[in-house]
């Protein structure tokens, strides 16, 4: 089955800096790659996703890039703010498949 | 519009006790899921239901059973709780498999 590896496990940045989280996946048939943000005491919430027919997608300060050849995808957050502090999860699935999640990254943004 | 609602939010069980975690969604989604979240291990799929009337095992199904009661409700049962089942449990739903999943607030379960 699918295996998703996520790095780093913790990331600490200063407010205003950029943050990058990287994931690799094993199943070459995977074509859906969402990113979730989980705030303390809450369930994960989708922040951005990408399908395999595009290489990059942006939404304000958040962007995701996908390299299908290398089987990796990344989350980029620019101009980080304290409210970006949370746990971030990447995931992968095939069409009509189950999501497999990475291990999570604890992002801390220091004011 | 509540989204995905889980009950209870917190529960303490003694080893060997049984309990059922309840989940309901009001988004008319076809697919529903149960995950457990443990430190450093991300979200691991226990069971899922691709559509009403079907259920399938996920990555870590041992010690659990599920029931897709109707399109809205998907319950998770622990027949004989063990300390290894101490975790945070999340229910989720999506329109279909492979589409955006919406999560509930979680149930924090402790087995002593």
Tab-separated table of C-alpha atoms in Angstrom:
chain	number	residue	atom	x	y	z
A	1	UNK	CA	0.000	0.000	0.000
A	2	UNK	CA	0.845	3.672	-0.048
A	3	UNK	CA	3.558	4.989	2.281
A	4	UNK	CA	3.926	8.724	2.930
A	5	UNK	CA	7.002	10.151	4.636
A	6	UNK	CA	6.949	13.732	5.963
A	7	UNK	CA	9.844	15.957	7.051
A	8	UNK	CA	10.721	17.706	9.242
A	9	UNK	CA	8.831	16.512	12.304
A	10	UNK	CA	9.258	19.930	13.951
A	11	UNK	CA	9.942	23.330	12.400
A	12	UNK	CA	10.569	26.586	14.207
A	13	UNK	CA	10.649	29.905	12.334
A	14	UNK	CA	10.533	33.615	13.087
A	15	UNK	CA	7.447	35.587	12.139
A	16	UNK	CA	7.767	36.762	8.555
A	17	UNK	CA	10.048	33.920	7.485
A	18	UNK	CA	9.047	31.175	5.077
A	19	UNK	CA	8.361	27.576	6.082
A	20	UNK	CA	8.707	24.509	3.871
A	21	UNK	CA	7.446	21.006	4.657
A	22	UNK	CA	8.254	18.093	2.374
A	23	UNK	CA	6.580	14.744	1.723
A	24	UNK	CA	7.425	11.724	-0.380
A	25	UNK	CA	5.045	8.981	-1.437
A	26	UNK	CA	5.536	5.463	-2.725
A	27	UNK	CA	2.541	4.634	-4.943
A	28	UNK	CA	3.074	6.004	-8.447
A	29	UNK	CA	-0.703	5.721	-9.027
A	30	UNK	CA	-1.436	8.373	-6.384
A	31	UNK	CA	-2.885	11.512	-7.931
A	32	UNK	CA	-4.462	13.511	-5.102
A	33	UNK	CA	-2.284	15.325	-2.538
A	34	UNK	CA	-4.013	17.374	0.183
A	35	UNK	CA	-2.483	19.281	3.080
A	36	UNK	CA	-4.250	19.577	6.414
A	37	UNK	CA	-3.729	21.953	9.336
A	38	UNK	CA	-4.595	20.824	12.839
A	39	UNK	CA	-4.895	23.348	15.637
A	40	UNK	CA	-4.721	22.293	19.256
A	41	UNK	CA	-7.768	20.327	20.358
A	42	UNK	CA	-9.356	20.334	16.908
A	43	UNK	CA	-9.700	18.021	13.963
A	44	UNK	CA	-7.529	18.474	10.845
A	45	UNK	CA	-8.805	20.942	8.271
A	46	UNK	CA	-7.911	21.064	4.589
A	47	UNK	CA	-5.833	24.115	3.644
A	48	UNK	CA	-4.812	23.294	0.083
A	49	UNK	CA	-4.720	20.323	-2.264
A	50	UNK	CA	-3.263	19.475	-5.639
A	51	UNK	CA	-3.965	16.870	-8.261
A	52	UNK	CA	-1.353	15.281	-10.444
A	53	UNK	CA	-2.250	17.166	-13.601
A	54	UNK	CA	-0.724	20.370	-12.183
A	55	UNK	CA	2.731	21.080	-10.819
A	56	UNK	CA	1.989	23.996	-8.502
A	57	UNK	CA	-0.970	25.626	-6.823
A	58	UNK	CA	-1.127	28.835	-4.767
A	59	UNK	CA	-3.638	30.282	-2.363
A	60	UNK	CA	-2.506	33.605	-0.882
A	61	UNK	CA	0.496	32.797	1.379
A	62	UNK	CA	0.278	29.059	0.851
A	63	UNK	CA	1.571	27.061	-2.109
A	64	UNK	CA	2.023	23.399	-2.892
A	65	UNK	CA	4.399	21.952	-5.470
A	66	UNK	CA	4.345	18.450	-6.905
A	67	UNK	CA	7.076	16.481	-8.637
A	68	UNK	CA	5.488	13.258	-9.891
A	69	UNK	CA	8.725	11.933	-11.359
A	70	UNK	CA	10.472	12.111	-7.995
A	71	UNK	CA	7.256	11.309	-6.098
A	72	UNK	CA	7.470	14.212	-3.729
A	73	UNK	CA	5.388	17.264	-2.911
A	74	UNK	CA	5.943	20.251	-0.659
A	75	UNK	CA	4.005	22.880	1.271
A	76	UNK	CA	5.360	26.431	1.246
A	77	UNK	CA	4.091	29.082	3.654
A	78	UNK	CA	5.403	32.612	3.085
A	79	UNK	CA	5.331	35.564	5.499
A	80	UNK	CA	4.511	33.280	8.411
A	81	UNK	CA	2.357	34.581	11.253
A	82	UNK	CA	1.910	33.259	14.823
A	83	UNK	CA	-1.530	31.952	13.876
A	84	UNK	CA	0.180	29.611	11.388
A	85	UNK	CA	1.510	27.657	14.390
A	86	UNK	CA	-0.124	24.217	14.235
A	87	UNK	CA	0.472	20.631	13.158
A	88	UNK	CA	0.505	20.136	9.388
A	89	UNK	CA	-0.180	16.824	7.654
A	90	UNK	CA	0.368	15.832	4.073
A	91	UNK	CA	-1.581	12.969	2.510
A	92	UNK	CA	-1.832	11.045	-0.733
A	93	UNK	CA	-4.424	8.894	-2.448
A	94	UNK	CA	-5.315	7.419	-5.791
A	95	UNK	CA	-8.578	8.234	-7.568
A	96	UNK	CA	-11.371	6.770	-5.452
A	97	UNK	CA	-8.729	5.651	-2.949
A	98	UNK	CA	-8.168	6.093	0.751
A	99	UNK	CA	-6.018	8.912	2.095
A	100	UNK	CA	-2.667	7.906	3.602
A	101	UNK	CA	-1.218	10.551	5.915
A	102	UNK	CA	2.312	11.570	6.719
A	103	UNK	CA	3.529	11.675	10.318
A	104	UNK	CA	2.904	15.391	10.769
A	105	UNK	CA	5.037	18.527	11.264
A	106	UNK	CA	4.727	20.748	14.315
A	107	UNK	CA	5.233	24.309	13.066
A	108	UNK	CA	5.997	27.016	15.596
A	109	UNK	CA	6.119	30.645	14.488
A	110	UNK	CA	7.844	32.912	17.013
A	111	UNK	CA	6.667	36.553	17.170
B	1	UNK	CA	-24.721	22.953	9.320
B	2	UNK	CA	-22.641	21.056	11.916
B	3	UNK	CA	-20.391	19.070	9.518
B	4	UNK	CA	-19.027	15.968	11.281
B	5	UNK	CA	-20.128	15.424	14.869
B	6	UNK	CA	-18.473	12.909	17.190
B	7	UNK	CA	-19.584	11.764	20.617
B	8	UNK	CA	-18.282	11.561	23.247
B	9	UNK	CA	-15.417	14.086	23.315
B	10	UNK	CA	-13.632	12.376	26.213
B	11	UNK	CA	-13.841	8.879	27.660
B	12	UNK	CA	-11.941	6.822	30.227
B	13	UNK	CA	-12.343	3.053	30.097
B	14	UNK	CA	-10.995	0.213	32.169
B	15	UNK	CA	-9.183	-2.595	30.401
B	16	UNK	CA	-11.716	-5.078	29.064
B	17	UNK	CA	-14.650	-2.674	28.931
B	18	UNK	CA	-16.486	-2.029	25.698
B	19	UNK	CA	-17.785	1.186	24.154
B	20	UNK	CA	-19.055	2.661	20.924
B	21	UNK	CA	-17.900	5.945	19.426
B	22	UNK	CA	-20.606	7.694	17.462
B	23	UNK	CA	-20.168	9.795	14.315
B	24	UNK	CA	-22.697	11.621	12.176
B	25	UNK	CA	-22.308	13.917	9.162
B	26	UNK	CA	-24.840	16.255	7.628
B	27	UNK	CA	-23.131	16.908	4.285
B	28	UNK	CA	-24.755	14.005	2.402
B	29	UNK	CA	-21.330	12.427	1.936
B	30	UNK	CA	-20.986	8.915	0.623
B	31	UNK	CA	-17.699	7.942	2.301
B	32	UNK	CA	-16.851	7.890	5.991
B	33	UNK	CA	-13.710	6.996	7.928
B	34	UNK	CA	-12.333	6.306	11.382
B	35	UNK	CA	-8.723	7.307	12.156
B	36	UNK	CA	-6.632	7.153	15.263
B	37	UNK	CA	-3.940	9.728	16.042
B	38	UNK	CA	-0.927	8.868	18.155
B	39	UNK	CA	2.121	11.081	18.777
B	40	UNK	CA	4.660	10.885	15.953
B	41	UNK	CA	2.521	8.505	13.900
B	42	UNK	CA	0.161	10.792	12.079
B	43	UNK	CA	-3.361	9.672	11.330
B	44	UNK	CA	-3.818	5.954	10.755
B	45	UNK	CA	-6.937	4.564	9.125
B	46	UNK	CA	-8.832	2.027	11.205
B	47	UNK	CA	-11.884	1.320	9.035
B	48	UNK	CA	-13.707	3.095	6.276
B	49	UNK	CA	-16.999	2.950	4.440
B	50	UNK	CA	-16.831	3.873	0.768
B	51	UNK	CA	-20.625	4.087	0.550
B	52	UNK	CA	-23.689	3.178	2.547
B	53	UNK	CA	-23.815	-0.582	3.033
B	54	UNK	CA	-20.065	-1.208	2.706
B	55	UNK	CA	-17.212	-1.249	5.213
B	56	UNK	CA	-13.551	-2.158	4.789
B	57	UNK	CA	-10.477	-2.528	6.939
B	58	UNK	CA	-7.846	0.135	6.986
B	59	UNK	CA	-4.271	0.050	8.227
B	60	UNK	CA	-4.933	-0.791	11.910
B	61	UNK	CA	-8.307	-2.614	12.250
B	62	UNK	CA	-7.455	-5.134	14.984
B	63	UNK	CA	-9.547	-4.721	18.123
B	64	UNK	CA	-12.221	-2.607	16.412
B	65	UNK	CA	-15.510	-3.097	14.613
B	66	UNK	CA	-17.627	-0.620	12.691
B	67	UNK	CA	-21.207	-0.180	11.574
B	68	UNK	CA	-22.446	2.081	8.795
B	69	UNK	CA	-25.869	2.580	10.276
B	70	UNK	CA	-27.166	4.722	7.397
B	71	UNK	CA	-25.717	7.329	5.057
B	72	UNK	CA	-25.247	9.820	7.919
B	73	UNK	CA	-23.874	7.635	10.708
B	74	UNK	CA	-20.750	5.518	11.127
B	75	UNK	CA	-19.925	4.048	14.529
B	76	UNK	CA	-16.723	2.511	15.898
B	77	UNK	CA	-16.871	-0.185	18.579
B	78	UNK	CA	-14.178	-1.381	20.937
B	79	UNK	CA	-15.300	-4.791	22.212
B	80	UNK	CA	-12.620	-5.273	24.867
B	81	UNK	CA	-10.556	-2.146	25.378
B	82	UNK	CA	-6.783	-2.417	25.848
B	83	UNK	CA	-4.263	0.233	26.991
B	84	UNK	CA	-2.790	0.180	23.452
B	85	UNK	CA	-6.079	1.684	22.259
B	86	UNK	CA	-5.464	4.863	24.236
B	87	UNK	CA	-5.513	7.467	21.483
B	88	UNK	CA	-7.408	10.323	19.903
B	89	UNK	CA	-10.016	9.052	17.465
B	90	UNK	CA	-11.237	11.072	14.506
B	91	UNK	CA	-14.190	10.440	12.288
B	92	UNK	CA	-14.158	11.966	8.810
B	93	UNK	CA	-16.361	12.041	5.747
B	94	UNK	CA	-15.944	12.890	2.077
B	95	UNK	CA	-18.201	13.056	-0.944
B	96	UNK	CA	-16.388	10.077	-2.443
B	97	UNK	CA	-13.127	8.246	-1.801
B	98	UNK	CA	-10.219	10.358	-3.013
B	99	UNK	CA	-11.909	13.714	-2.384
B	100	UNK	CA	-11.611	16.295	0.377
B	101	UNK	CA	-12.147	14.789	3.808
B	102	UNK	CA	-13.868	16.725	6.591
B	103	UNK	CA	-12.966	15.785	10.150
B	104	UNK	CA	-14.837	15.833	13.427
B	105	UNK	CA	-13.415	17.331	16.616
B	106	UNK	CA	-12.081	14.023	17.906
B	107	UNK	CA	-12.627	11.725	20.881
B	108	UNK	CA	-9.841	11.446	23.427
B	109	UNK	CA	-9.950	7.892	24.788
B	110	UNK	CA	-7.884	6.663	27.710
B	111	UNK	CA	-7.808	2.970	28.654
B	112	UNK	CA	-6.463	2.258	32.121
